Coordinates of C-alpha atoms and ligand atoms in Angstrom, one line a residue:
M1 CA 142.6 79.1 30.8
T2 CA 143.8 80.3 34.2
A3 CA 141.4 81.9 36.7
T4 CA 142.7 85.2 38.0
L5 CA 141.7 87.4 40.9
D6 CA 142.3 91.2 41.0
W7 CA 141.9 92.9 44.4
L8 CA 140.3 96.3 44.0
G9 CA 140.5 97.4 47.6
C10 CA 138.4 96.8 50.6
A11 CA 136.4 93.6 50.0
T12 CA 136.1 94.1 46.2
F13 CA 137.6 91.7 43.7
R14 CA 137.4 90.9 40.0
L15 CA 137.3 87.2 39.2
T16 CA 138.2 86.3 35.6
I17 CA 137.7 82.8 34.3
G18 CA 138.3 82.6 30.6
N19 CA 135.7 85.0 29.1
L20 CA 133.7 85.2 32.3
V21 CA 134.2 88.4 34.4
V22 CA 132.6 88.4 37.9
F23 CA 132.9 91.3 40.3
L24 CA 132.7 90.4 44.0
D25 CA 131.4 93.6 45.5
A26 CA 131.9 96.8 43.6
Y27 CA 133.3 99.5 46.0
I28 CA 136.2 100.9 44.0
D29 CA 135.8 104.7 44.1
R30 CA 136.7 105.8 47.6
V31 CA 138.0 108.8 49.5
P32 CA 140.9 110.7 47.8
S33 CA 143.2 110.0 50.8
A34 CA 142.8 106.2 50.5
A35 CA 145.6 104.5 48.5
P36 CA 144.8 104.6 44.8
I37 CA 143.8 101.2 43.4
G38 CA 144.8 102.0 39.8
I39 CA 141.3 101.8 38.3
S40 CA 138.0 103.6 38.8
V41 CA 134.4 102.5 38.2
S42 CA 134.2 104.7 35.1
E43 CA 137.0 102.6 33.5
I44 CA 135.2 99.3 33.9
D45 CA 133.7 98.2 30.6
R46 CA 133.4 94.4 31.1
A47 CA 131.4 92.5 33.6
D48 CA 129.0 89.6 33.4
W49 CA 128.0 89.4 37.0
I50 CA 128.3 91.5 40.2
V51 CA 128.0 89.3 43.3
V52 CA 127.3 91.5 46.4
G53 CA 128.0 90.4 49.9
H54 CA 125.8 93.0 51.6
S55 CA 124.4 96.5 50.9
H56 CA 126.7 98.8 52.9
F57 CA 128.3 101.6 50.8
D58 CA 131.8 100.1 51.2
H59 CA 130.6 97.0 49.2
L60 CA 127.7 98.1 47.0
Y61 CA 128.5 101.6 45.9
G62 CA 129.7 101.3 42.3
A63 CA 127.6 98.3 41.4
E64 CA 124.9 100.5 39.9
R65 CA 127.3 102.2 37.5
I66 CA 129.1 98.9 36.5
A67 CA 125.7 97.2 35.9
R68 CA 124.5 100.1 33.8
A69 CA 127.7 100.4 31.8
T70 CA 128.2 96.7 31.2
G71 CA 124.8 95.1 31.4
A72 CA 126.0 92.8 34.1
T73 CA 123.5 91.1 36.4
V74 CA 123.7 91.9 40.1
I75 CA 123.2 89.0 42.5
G76 CA 122.5 90.2 46.0
S77 CA 120.2 90.4 49.0
Y78 CA 116.6 91.8 48.6
E79 CA 118.0 95.0 50.0
T80 CA 120.8 95.2 47.5
V81 CA 118.3 94.6 44.7
R82 CA 115.9 97.2 46.1
I83 CA 118.7 99.8 46.1
M84 CA 119.9 98.9 42.7
E85 CA 116.4 99.2 41.3
A86 CA 116.2 102.7 42.9
Q87 CA 119.5 103.5 41.3
G88 CA 118.1 102.8 37.9
V89 CA 119.5 99.3 37.2
P90 CA 116.9 97.5 35.0
L91 CA 115.0 94.7 36.8
K92 CA 116.1 92.1 34.3
Q93 CA 119.7 92.7 35.6
L94 CA 118.7 92.0 39.2
M95 CA 118.7 88.6 40.9
P96 CA 117.5 88.7 44.5
V97 CA 118.8 85.9 46.7
A98 CA 118.7 85.0 50.4
G99 CA 120.7 81.8 50.7
G100 CA 119.8 78.3 49.3
E101 CA 120.1 79.3 45.6
K102 CA 122.6 78.0 43.1
V103 CA 123.2 80.3 40.1
R104 CA 124.8 79.2 36.8
L105 CA 127.3 81.9 35.8
A106 CA 128.7 80.1 32.8
H107 CA 128.3 76.6 31.4
D108 CA 131.0 75.3 33.8
V109 CA 130.8 77.9 36.6
T110 CA 128.2 78.1 39.4
V111 CA 127.8 80.0 42.6
A112 CA 125.8 78.8 45.6
V113 CA 124.5 81.3 48.1
Y114 CA 124.3 80.9 51.9
P115 CA 123.0 83.1 54.7
S116 CA 125.7 84.8 56.7
Q117 CA 126.3 87.4 59.4
H118 CA 127.7 90.9 59.5
S119 CA 130.7 91.8 61.7
C120 CA 129.7 93.4 65.1
V121 CA 130.3 96.9 63.7
W122 CA 128.0 98.3 66.5
S123 CA 130.5 97.1 69.1
H124 CA 133.3 99.6 68.4
A125 CA 133.9 103.1 67.1
Q126 CA 137.3 102.7 65.5
M127 CA 138.4 99.3 64.1
P128 CA 140.1 97.2 66.8
P129 CA 143.7 96.1 66.0
A130 CA 144.0 92.4 64.9
D131 CA 145.6 91.3 68.2
M132 CA 143.3 93.2 70.5
M133 CA 141.3 90.9 72.8
C134 CA 137.7 92.1 72.8
L135 CA 135.4 90.7 75.5
G136 CA 131.9 91.1 76.6
D137 CA 129.0 92.7 74.6
L138 CA 127.1 89.4 74.7
G139 CA 123.3 89.4 74.4
V140 CA 123.0 93.0 73.2
T141 CA 119.6 93.6 71.8
Y142 CA 118.9 94.9 68.3
Q143 CA 117.7 98.2 69.7
E144 CA 120.8 98.7 71.8
Q145 CA 122.9 97.8 68.8
Q146 CA 121.1 100.5 66.7
A147 CA 121.7 103.1 69.4
R148 CA 125.4 102.2 69.4
L149 CA 125.5 102.4 65.6
Q150 CA 124.4 106.0 65.9
E151 CA 127.5 106.7 67.9
L152 CA 129.6 105.1 65.1
W153 CA 127.9 107.3 62.5
S154 CA 128.5 110.4 64.7
F155 CA 132.1 109.4 64.9
L156 CA 132.3 109.1 61.1
E157 CA 130.7 112.4 60.6
S158 CA 133.1 114.0 63.1
M159 CA 135.9 113.1 60.7
G160 CA 134.5 115.9 58.5
G161 CA 135.8 117.1 55.1
E162 CA 136.3 114.4 52.5
V163 CA 134.8 111.6 54.6
M164 CA 131.5 113.5 55.0
A165 CA 131.5 114.3 51.3
H166 CA 132.2 110.7 50.4
L167 CA 129.5 109.4 52.8
Q168 CA 127.0 111.8 51.1
V169 CA 127.9 110.8 47.6
S170 CA 128.0 107.1 48.3
A171 CA 124.8 107.0 50.4
Q172 CA 122.2 104.8 48.8
G173 CA 119.9 104.4 51.8
A174 CA 120.8 100.8 52.9
R175 CA 118.6 99.6 55.7
G176 CA 120.2 97.5 58.4
D177 CA 123.3 95.7 57.1
G178 CA 121.6 94.8 53.9
G179 CA 121.6 91.1 54.5
A180 CA 125.1 89.5 54.7
L181 CA 125.5 86.6 52.3
L182 CA 128.2 84.0 51.6
Y183 CA 129.1 82.8 48.1
F184 CA 130.6 79.4 47.1
F185 CA 131.9 79.3 43.5
E186 CA 132.6 76.1 41.7
T187 CA 134.9 76.4 38.6
P188 CA 136.8 73.8 36.5
E189 CA 140.0 74.9 38.3
G190 CA 138.7 74.8 41.9
S191 CA 136.2 76.1 44.4
L192 CA 136.2 79.6 46.0
L193 CA 134.4 80.9 49.0
Y194 CA 133.7 84.6 49.2
Q195 CA 132.8 86.5 52.4
D196 CA 132.9 90.3 52.6
T197 CA 132.4 90.9 56.3
S198 CA 133.7 89.2 59.5
G199 CA 130.7 87.1 60.5
H200 CA 129.3 83.7 59.9
W201 CA 126.9 80.9 61.0
S202 CA 129.2 78.1 62.2
G203 CA 126.7 75.4 61.2
I204 CA 126.8 76.6 57.6
L205 CA 130.6 77.2 57.3
R206 CA 131.6 73.8 58.7
N207 CA 129.9 72.0 55.9
L208 CA 131.8 73.9 53.2
R209 CA 135.2 72.8 51.9
P210 CA 136.5 75.5 49.4
D211 CA 139.9 75.2 47.9
V212 CA 140.4 78.9 48.3
A213 CA 138.6 81.3 50.7
I214 CA 138.5 85.0 50.6
L215 CA 137.9 86.1 54.2
A216 CA 137.2 89.5 55.5
A217 CA 139.8 90.6 58.1
A218 CA 138.4 93.7 59.8
G219 CA 136.3 94.6 62.8
R220 CA 134.9 92.5 65.6
G221 CA 134.0 89.0 64.4
N222 CA 130.4 87.8 64.6
I223 CA 129.9 84.1 65.4
D224 CA 126.3 82.9 65.2
G225 CA 125.0 86.4 66.1
E226 CA 127.3 87.2 69.0
P227 CA 130.7 89.0 69.0
I228 CA 133.8 86.9 69.3
Q229 CA 135.3 86.7 72.7
G230 CA 138.8 87.2 71.6
S231 CA 140.8 88.9 68.9
L232 CA 140.3 89.4 65.1
A233 CA 143.3 87.1 64.6
Q234 CA 141.7 84.4 66.7
F235 CA 138.4 84.9 64.8
M236 CA 140.2 84.4 61.4
A237 CA 141.9 81.2 62.6
R238 CA 138.6 79.8 64.1
R239 CA 136.7 80.6 60.9
A240 CA 139.4 79.1 58.6
D241 CA 139.5 76.0 60.8
L242 CA 135.8 75.4 60.1
I243 CA 136.3 75.3 56.3
R244 CA 139.9 74.2 56.0
P245 CA 140.8 75.8 52.7
R246 CA 144.2 75.3 51.2
R247 CA 144.6 79.0 50.6
V248 CA 143.2 82.0 52.4
I249 CA 143.1 85.4 50.7
L250 CA 142.6 88.4 53.0
S251 CA 140.1 91.1 52.3
H252 CA 138.8 94.3 53.9
H253 CA 142.1 94.8 55.7
D254 CA 143.4 97.8 53.8
N255 CA 143.1 101.4 54.9
W256 CA 139.9 102.0 52.8
L257 CA 138.7 104.9 54.9
P258 CA 141.7 106.6 56.5
G259 CA 140.9 107.8 60.0
F260 CA 138.4 105.0 60.5
S261 CA 139.8 101.7 59.1
G262 CA 143.6 101.8 59.5
A263 CA 145.6 99.1 57.7
V264 CA 145.1 95.8 59.6
D265 CA 148.4 94.4 61.0
V266 CA 148.5 90.9 59.3
A267 CA 151.3 89.5 61.5
P268 CA 149.0 88.4 64.4
I269 CA 146.6 86.8 61.8
R270 CA 149.4 85.0 60.1
S271 CA 150.7 83.7 63.4
E272 CA 147.3 82.4 64.6
L273 CA 146.6 80.8 61.3
T274 CA 150.0 79.1 61.2
R275 CA 149.4 77.8 64.7
W276 CA 146.0 76.3 63.9
M277 CA 146.5 75.4 60.2
P278 CA 150.1 75.1 59.3
K279 CA 149.3 73.8 55.8
T280 CA 147.0 76.7 54.8
E281 CA 148.7 79.3 52.7
L282 CA 147.8 83.0 53.6
I283 CA 147.9 85.4 50.7
E284 CA 148.1 89.2 51.0
M285 CA 147.4 90.5 47.5
G286 CA 148.3 93.9 46.1
Y287 CA 145.8 95.8 44.0
L288 CA 145.2 94.7 40.4
Q289 CA 147.7 91.8 40.4
A290 CA 145.8 89.3 38.4
Y291 CA 146.6 86.6 40.9
P292 CA 146.2 83.0 39.6
I293 CA 144.0 81.9 42.5
F294 CA 144.0 78.2 42.0
A295 CA 147.6 77.8 40.7
G296 CA 149.7 75.2 42.5
L297 CA 146.8 73.7 44.6
Ligands
ZN1 ZN1 129.1 96.4 56.2

């Protein structure tokens, strides 16, 4: 039995451990101009669990159909569960969590849930490049952040055409960021940390020691509720330094919404990580590669 990981674009993955199939997020069907992944939600016929990082469309949209088609149980924030129920997923397939839970996924696989933070998406319109130094924006109130988020939505709407159509079809009415969560999987082959947006609580991360960490590499990092004073590359290195994994797998760094996201330049991230943690391996996966995540550790 070799655990494998398929990247399905953005922050969505499929973790396969023997007979166990776990989706990490479920955003697979995206705008036509985004690079094809090679699979669509309608083709997915096997899933036992869908573990959702937070309720934004680029993470959650698709979970409702995968759950209905496969009978999989969705683990997510109360907001994720509220949306999935509204989308017609039976209550017995919904497991609301907030952090502090440990869920048994199979006889020898568990996942522990921790509270987390969303990236400071309110602080920028387009995604900042990985090596761009971002300073300021400290102490911005919730209300001010909401006002700035409206500017972001206006920007997305101004992209028109297929983006507008996609935003409409994928809109599930998520309130706020839908409760960002962190997941720590323990399997017979190793442990895996999954995070789907660039934010964290330092006090929580520094006590976790995963063998492999899937880390979101997009946007302005959020450390304990405030935007990083520095670049995304520096944020990646600081976060990895807290958990010291042997392998880092990047996520959320592809051009998932052309015109908004852009493909993140990994070179500055690689160079920061190498400087801080020369022994940690940085993996950039292609889509659907069935990567043996714990091999060689
Ligand atoms: Zn989000």
